[in-house]
Amino acid sequence: MEQKSIALDGPAGAGKSTLARRAAEHFGLIYVDTGALYRCIGLHALRNGINSSDEQGVAGLLHGISIEMKHDGDGLQRMLLCGEDVTDAIRSPESSKYASDVSPMPKVRDFLLSMQREMVVKYDAIMDGRDIGTVVLPNAGLKIFITADMEKRVQRRYLELKEKNSDTVLEEVREAMLLRDKKDRERTVAPLKAADDAVLLDTTLLNLDESFEALCEIISRRFGL
Ligand code: DC
């Protein structure tokens, strides 16, 4: 089924997850947010008192970990870590930092690779992440790289976080995003980059509805829908 699946990559704040969720609903696909898998491992390490740079310590946790992904009626992806619903907990700034620190570790990436590939065996999916088109689904029927200028991405993430927590500070959001971007792009294992055959979608000058329309057009054109 991989040929009918869509790989959606790009940096944080480009609008990937919101757009992917809407597109999944529109085209009847399963939405898979792969960042949530890395976030679960980050949270598990954090809760077990493992330092986020301790590669051996994090690898040691992988044997006993259970991560499940469930989709509820409205297409929202819920994450279960060892049976507990951690959908909200994995979004905290501390958990985000841990996710970013554990995601370059080869053992973590290997561990999650088969899990991600298994998801497109049963269902046609739109899967978002950093290396979906380059590593996870190299034969995806469509690869899209969504991006936007850094400042625009900072503003979007700031507004999103501020809605949940009014104490959110713009400068801190900018600093965290700059750092995460740099790490995602410069890591040696599965760095963030567009696949050679990816279609580029720049959402800097587009609002959410316009971005969604542009995405739908790319998908419709490719699959003749
Ligand atoms: O998309 P996100 O912010 O929820 O991702 C959380 C972290 O996981 C982020 O630091 C990048 C990393 N990640 C990754 O390395 N590969 C993926 N396919 C998805 C996310």
mmCIF file of C-alpha atoms and ligand atoms in Angstrom:
data_model
loop_
_atom_site.group_PDB
_atom_site.id
_atom_site.type_symbol
_atom_site.label_atom_id
_atom_site.label_comp_id
_atom_site.label_asym_id
_atom_site.label_seq_id
_atom_site.Cartn_x
_atom_site.Cartn_y
_atom_site.Cartn_z
ATOM 1 C CA MET A 1 0.000 0.000 0.000
ATOM 2 C CA GLU A 2 3.043 2.201 0.314
ATOM 3 C CA GLN A 3 2.492 3.515 -3.216
ATOM 4 C CA LYS A 4 -0.768 5.110 -2.160
ATOM 5 C CA SER A 5 0.639 6.651 0.968
ATOM 6 C CA ILE A 6 1.838 10.215 1.323
ATOM 7 C CA ALA A 7 5.090 11.245 2.992
ATOM 8 C CA LEU A 8 4.964 14.737 4.447
ATOM 9 C CA ASP A 9 8.197 16.187 5.791
ATOM 10 C CA GLY A 10 9.329 19.594 6.932
ATOM 11 C CA PRO A 11 10.527 21.638 9.895
ATOM 12 C CA ALA A 12 8.532 22.342 13.067
ATOM 13 C CA GLY A 13 5.885 25.040 12.670
ATOM 14 C CA ALA A 14 5.446 24.698 8.899
ATOM 15 C CA GLY A 15 1.882 23.490 9.501
ATOM 16 C CA LYS A 16 2.482 19.806 8.759
ATOM 17 C CA SER A 17 0.347 18.210 11.440
ATOM 18 C CA THR A 18 -2.688 20.479 11.098
ATOM 19 C CA LEU A 19 -2.646 20.187 7.319
ATOM 20 C CA ALA A 20 -2.004 16.448 7.348
ATOM 21 C CA ARG A 21 -4.900 15.842 9.727
ATOM 22 C CA ARG A 22 -7.277 17.830 7.520
ATOM 23 C CA ALA A 23 -6.042 16.165 4.352
ATOM 24 C CA ALA A 24 -6.433 12.715 5.938
ATOM 25 C CA GLU A 25 -10.046 13.455 6.763
ATOM 26 C CA HIS A 26 -10.705 14.923 3.317
ATOM 27 C CA PHE A 27 -9.208 12.011 1.363
ATOM 28 C CA GLY A 28 -10.126 9.194 3.788
ATOM 29 C CA LEU A 29 -6.552 8.397 4.819
ATOM 30 C CA ILE A 30 -5.115 7.508 8.221
ATOM 31 C CA TYR A 31 -3.019 10.330 9.673
ATOM 32 C CA VAL A 32 0.234 9.260 11.316
ATOM 33 C CA ASP A 33 2.199 11.838 13.321
ATOM 34 C CA THR A 34 5.619 10.202 13.689
ATOM 35 C CA GLY A 35 6.995 12.991 15.914
ATOM 36 C CA ALA A 36 4.644 11.675 18.615
ATOM 37 C CA LEU A 37 6.567 8.367 18.622
ATOM 38 C CA TYR A 38 9.873 10.155 19.331
ATOM 39 C CA ARG A 39 8.086 12.238 21.941
ATOM 40 C CA CYS A 40 6.898 9.056 23.733
ATOM 41 C CA ILE A 41 10.438 7.747 23.967
ATOM 42 C CA GLY A 42 11.608 11.177 25.182
ATOM 43 C CA LEU A 43 8.923 11.254 27.868
ATOM 44 C CA HIS A 44 9.720 7.693 28.944
ATOM 45 C CA ALA A 45 13.402 8.609 29.369
ATOM 46 C CA LEU A 46 12.487 11.752 31.280
ATOM 47 C CA ARG A 47 10.179 9.841 33.633
ATOM 48 C CA ASN A 48 12.797 7.179 34.237
ATOM 49 C CA GLY A 49 15.421 9.753 35.223
ATOM 50 C CA ILE A 50 17.653 8.993 32.244
ATOM 51 C CA ASN A 51 19.746 11.901 30.992
ATOM 52 C CA SER A 52 18.613 12.831 27.483
ATOM 53 C CA SER A 53 22.166 12.569 26.162
ATOM 54 C CA ASP A 54 22.716 9.104 27.689
ATOM 55 C CA GLU A 55 22.468 6.975 24.558
ATOM 56 C CA GLN A 56 23.031 3.664 26.335
ATOM 57 C CA GLY A 57 20.535 4.519 29.031
ATOM 58 C CA VAL A 58 17.862 5.431 26.469
ATOM 59 C CA ALA A 59 18.613 2.304 24.404
ATOM 60 C CA GLY A 60 18.227 0.203 27.563
ATOM 61 C CA LEU A 61 14.681 1.503 28.023
ATOM 62 C CA LEU A 62 13.516 0.385 24.581
ATOM 63 C CA HIS A 63 13.104 -3.290 25.554
ATOM 64 C CA GLY A 64 10.428 -2.571 28.115
ATOM 65 C CA ILE A 65 8.564 0.194 26.336
ATOM 66 C CA SER A 66 5.130 -0.158 24.763
ATOM 67 C CA ILE A 67 3.880 2.561 22.430
ATOM 68 C CA GLU A 68 0.453 2.403 20.829
ATOM 69 C CA MET A 69 -1.228 4.774 18.484
ATOM 70 C CA LYS A 70 -5.034 4.988 18.481
ATOM 71 C CA HIS A 71 -7.250 7.058 16.233
ATOM 72 C CA ASP A 72 -10.501 8.307 17.708
ATOM 73 C CA GLY A 73 -13.671 9.185 15.799
ATOM 74 C CA ASP A 74 -12.570 12.670 14.712
ATOM 75 C CA GLY A 75 -9.224 11.423 13.405
ATOM 76 C CA LEU A 76 -7.252 12.643 16.412
ATOM 77 C CA GLN A 77 -4.221 10.476 17.110
ATOM 78 C CA ARG A 78 -3.959 9.434 20.742
ATOM 79 C CA MET A 79 -0.701 8.067 22.125
ATOM 80 C CA LEU A 80 -0.511 5.355 24.759
ATOM 81 C CA LEU A 81 2.783 4.886 26.546
ATOM 82 C CA CYS A 82 2.856 1.634 28.533
ATOM 83 C CA GLY A 83 -0.941 1.762 28.554
ATOM 84 C CA GLU A 84 -1.231 5.375 29.758
ATOM 85 C CA ASP A 85 -2.699 8.102 27.529
ATOM 86 C CA VAL A 86 0.134 10.622 27.144
ATOM 87 C CA THR A 87 -1.313 12.577 24.186
ATOM 88 C CA ASP A 88 -1.033 15.877 26.093
ATOM 89 C CA ALA A 89 1.989 15.078 28.285
ATOM 90 C CA ILE A 90 4.282 14.560 25.262
ATOM 91 C CA ARG A 91 3.678 18.185 24.164
ATOM 92 C CA SER A 92 5.303 19.852 27.203
ATOM 93 C CA PRO A 93 8.473 21.894 26.489
ATOM 94 C CA GLU A 94 10.552 19.482 28.620
ATOM 95 C CA SER A 95 9.241 16.488 26.729
ATOM 96 C CA SER A 96 9.863 18.278 23.398
ATOM 97 C CA LYS A 97 13.483 18.832 24.343
ATOM 98 C CA TYR A 98 13.882 15.179 25.304
ATOM 99 C CA ALA A 99 12.284 14.103 22.008
ATOM 100 C CA SER A 100 14.721 16.281 20.110
ATOM 101 C CA ASP A 101 17.683 14.838 22.069
ATOM 102 C CA VAL A 102 16.740 11.165 21.671
ATOM 103 C CA SER A 103 15.641 11.381 18.017
ATOM 104 C CA PRO A 104 19.168 11.353 16.500
ATOM 105 C CA MET A 105 20.067 8.126 18.353
ATOM 106 C CA PRO A 106 20.378 5.292 15.793
ATOM 107 C CA LYS A 107 18.879 2.679 18.175
ATOM 108 C CA VAL A 108 15.835 4.871 18.717
ATOM 109 C CA ARG A 109 15.395 5.409 14.965
ATOM 110 C CA ASP A 110 15.804 1.679 14.237
ATOM 111 C CA PHE A 111 13.301 0.815 16.917
ATOM 112 C CA LEU A 112 10.678 3.143 15.418
ATOM 113 C CA LEU A 113 11.368 2.371 11.757
ATOM 114 C CA SER A 114 9.498 -0.933 11.563
ATOM 115 C CA MET A 115 6.639 0.458 13.621
ATOM 116 C CA GLN A 116 6.196 3.297 11.121
ATOM 117 C CA ARG A 117 6.438 1.012 8.102
ATOM 118 C CA GLU A 118 3.902 -1.438 9.542
ATOM 119 C CA MET A 119 1.339 1.346 9.666
ATOM 120 C CA VAL A 120 1.161 1.658 5.890
ATOM 121 C CA VAL A 121 0.866 -2.093 5.320
ATOM 122 C CA LYS A 122 -2.799 -2.153 6.352
ATOM 123 C CA TYR A 123 -3.894 1.407 5.603
ATOM 124 C CA ASP A 124 -3.242 4.203 3.137
ATOM 125 C CA ALA A 125 -1.725 6.907 5.276
ATOM 126 C CA ILE A 126 -0.507 10.432 5.260
ATOM 127 C CA MET A 127 2.540 10.314 7.491
ATOM 128 C CA ASP A 128 4.331 13.393 8.751
ATOM 129 C CA GLY A 129 7.849 13.681 10.124
ATOM 130 C CA ARG A 130 11.377 14.620 9.108
ATOM 131 C CA ASP A 131 12.651 11.591 7.159
ATOM 132 C CA ILE A 132 9.481 9.952 5.873
ATOM 133 C CA GLY A 133 10.213 10.563 2.183
ATOM 134 C CA THR A 134 13.940 9.907 2.486
ATOM 135 C CA VAL A 135 14.096 6.910 4.873
ATOM 136 C CA VAL A 136 10.792 5.547 6.183
ATOM 137 C CA LEU A 137 8.713 5.389 2.979
ATOM 138 C CA PRO A 138 11.137 5.768 0.053
ATOM 139 C CA ASN A 139 8.437 4.328 -2.263
ATOM 140 C CA ALA A 140 5.612 6.581 -1.118
ATOM 141 C CA GLY A 141 3.270 7.514 -3.965
ATOM 142 C CA LEU A 142 3.689 11.179 -3.144
ATOM 143 C CA LYS A 143 6.318 13.040 -1.156
ATOM 144 C CA ILE A 144 5.716 16.587 -0.042
ATOM 145 C CA PHE A 145 8.139 18.901 1.750
ATOM 146 C CA ILE A 146 6.272 21.664 3.565
ATOM 147 C CA THR A 147 8.214 24.658 4.710
ATOM 148 C CA ALA A 148 7.840 28.330 5.743
ATOM 149 C CA ASP A 149 10.205 31.121 6.794
ATOM 150 C CA MET A 150 11.623 30.721 10.293
ATOM 151 C CA GLU A 151 9.936 33.862 11.662
ATOM 152 C CA LYS A 152 6.553 32.772 10.382
ATOM 153 C CA ARG A 153 7.015 29.340 11.948
ATOM 154 C CA VAL A 154 8.010 30.913 15.280
ATOM 155 C CA GLN A 155 4.864 33.067 15.271
ATOM 156 C CA ARG A 156 2.634 30.078 14.536
ATOM 157 C CA ARG A 157 4.160 27.898 17.248
ATOM 158 C CA TYR A 158 4.005 30.813 19.728
ATOM 159 C CA LEU A 159 0.280 31.352 19.133
ATOM 160 C CA GLU A 160 -0.368 27.618 19.401
ATOM 161 C CA LEU A 161 1.495 27.321 22.726
ATOM 162 C CA LYS A 162 0.064 30.578 24.094
ATOM 163 C CA GLU A 163 -3.435 29.225 23.665
ATOM 164 C CA LYS A 164 -2.557 26.405 26.073
ATOM 165 C CA ASN A 165 -0.315 28.442 28.382
ATOM 166 C CA SER A 166 -0.630 32.241 28.625
ATOM 167 C CA ASP A 167 2.886 32.514 30.164
ATOM 168 C CA THR A 168 4.521 31.450 26.882
ATOM 169 C CA VAL A 169 7.400 33.802 25.952
ATOM 170 C CA LEU A 170 8.005 34.534 22.260
ATOM 171 C CA GLU A 171 11.793 34.750 22.621
ATOM 172 C CA GLU A 172 11.935 31.333 24.294
ATOM 173 C CA VAL A 173 9.835 29.796 21.526
ATOM 174 C CA ARG A 174 12.183 31.313 18.922
ATOM 175 C CA GLU A 175 15.300 30.044 20.689
ATOM 176 C CA ALA A 176 13.912 26.511 21.111
ATOM 177 C CA MET A 177 12.821 26.357 17.468
ATOM 178 C CA LEU A 178 16.169 27.608 16.151
ATOM 179 C CA LEU A 179 17.968 24.985 18.189
ATOM 180 C CA ARG A 180 15.627 22.141 17.183
ATOM 181 C CA ASP A 181 15.819 23.115 13.503
ATOM 182 C CA LYS A 182 19.591 23.133 13.591
ATOM 183 C CA LYS A 183 19.718 19.746 15.294
ATOM 184 C CA ASP A 184 17.184 18.200 12.900
ATOM 185 C CA ARG A 185 19.092 19.444 9.842
ATOM 186 C CA GLU A 186 22.643 18.819 10.976
ATOM 187 C CA ARG A 187 22.382 15.373 12.545
ATOM 188 C CA THR A 188 24.149 12.646 10.612
ATOM 189 C CA VAL A 189 21.388 10.043 10.970
ATOM 190 C CA ALA A 190 18.231 10.738 8.921
ATOM 191 C CA PRO A 191 18.582 14.541 8.823
ATOM 192 C CA LEU A 192 15.667 16.764 7.850
ATOM 193 C CA LYS A 193 15.855 17.259 4.112
ATOM 194 C CA ALA A 194 13.547 17.117 1.152
ATOM 195 C CA ALA A 195 13.659 13.892 -0.879
ATOM 196 C CA ASP A 196 14.884 14.505 -4.438
ATOM 197 C CA ASP A 197 11.437 13.670 -5.788
ATOM 198 C CA ALA A 198 9.453 15.669 -3.209
ATOM 199 C CA VAL A 199 7.009 18.402 -4.215
ATOM 200 C CA LEU A 200 7.816 21.609 -2.311
ATOM 201 C CA LEU A 201 5.053 23.561 -0.607
ATOM 202 C CA ASP A 202 6.021 26.902 0.960
ATOM 203 C CA THR A 203 3.291 28.166 3.309
ATOM 204 C CA THR A 204 5.000 31.443 4.358
ATOM 205 C CA LEU A 205 2.498 33.631 2.522
ATOM 206 C CA LEU A 206 -0.494 31.336 2.882
ATOM 207 C CA ASN A 207 -3.021 31.154 5.688
ATOM 208 C CA LEU A 208 -4.259 27.785 6.889
ATOM 209 C CA ASP A 209 -7.124 27.458 4.405
ATOM 210 C CA GLU A 210 -4.922 28.518 1.490
ATOM 211 C CA SER A 211 -2.227 26.047 2.560
ATOM 212 C CA PHE A 212 -4.850 23.311 2.784
ATOM 213 C CA GLU A 213 -6.141 24.118 -0.696
ATOM 214 C CA ALA A 214 -2.605 24.022 -2.092
ATOM 215 C CA LEU A 215 -1.974 20.668 -0.403
ATOM 216 C CA CYS A 216 -5.238 19.184 -1.686
ATOM 217 C CA GLU A 217 -4.396 20.301 -5.193
ATOM 218 C CA ILE A 218 -1.012 18.542 -5.063
ATOM 219 C CA ILE A 219 -2.642 15.340 -3.765
ATOM 220 C CA SER A 220 -5.539 15.434 -6.249
ATOM 221 C CA ARG A 221 -3.210 16.019 -9.165
ATOM 222 C CA ARG A 222 -0.922 13.125 -8.248
ATOM 223 C CA PHE A 223 -3.614 10.544 -7.591
ATOM 224 C CA GLY A 224 -6.126 11.811 -10.159
ATOM 225 C CA LEU A 225 -8.762 12.400 -7.457
HETATM 226 O O1 DC B 1 7.254 16.891 14.785
HETATM 227 P P1 DC B 1 7.572 16.955 16.285
HETATM 228 O O2 DC B 1 8.000 18.325 16.752
HETATM 229 O O3 DC B 1 6.442 16.420 17.115
HETATM 230 O O4 DC B 1 8.829 15.965 16.500
HETATM 231 C C1 DC B 1 9.396 15.755 17.769
HETATM 232 C C2 DC B 1 10.898 15.493 17.606
HETATM 233 O O5 DC B 1 11.116 14.264 16.919
HETATM 234 C C3 DC B 1 11.625 16.583 16.818
HETATM 235 O O6 DC B 1 12.742 17.012 17.564
HETATM 236 C C4 DC B 1 12.086 15.913 15.543
HETATM 237 C C5 DC B 1 11.994 14.449 15.813
HETATM 238 N N1 DC B 1 11.475 13.683 14.680
HETATM 239 C C6 DC B 1 12.361 12.968 13.929
HETATM 240 O O7 DC B 1 13.557 13.016 14.177
HETATM 241 N N2 DC B 1 11.901 12.206 12.887
HETATM 242 C C7 DC B 1 10.598 12.158 12.602
HETATM 243 N N3 DC B 1 10.172 11.390 11.593
HETATM 244 C C8 DC B 1 9.670 12.904 13.358
HETATM 245 C C9 DC B 1 10.152 13.677 14.393
#
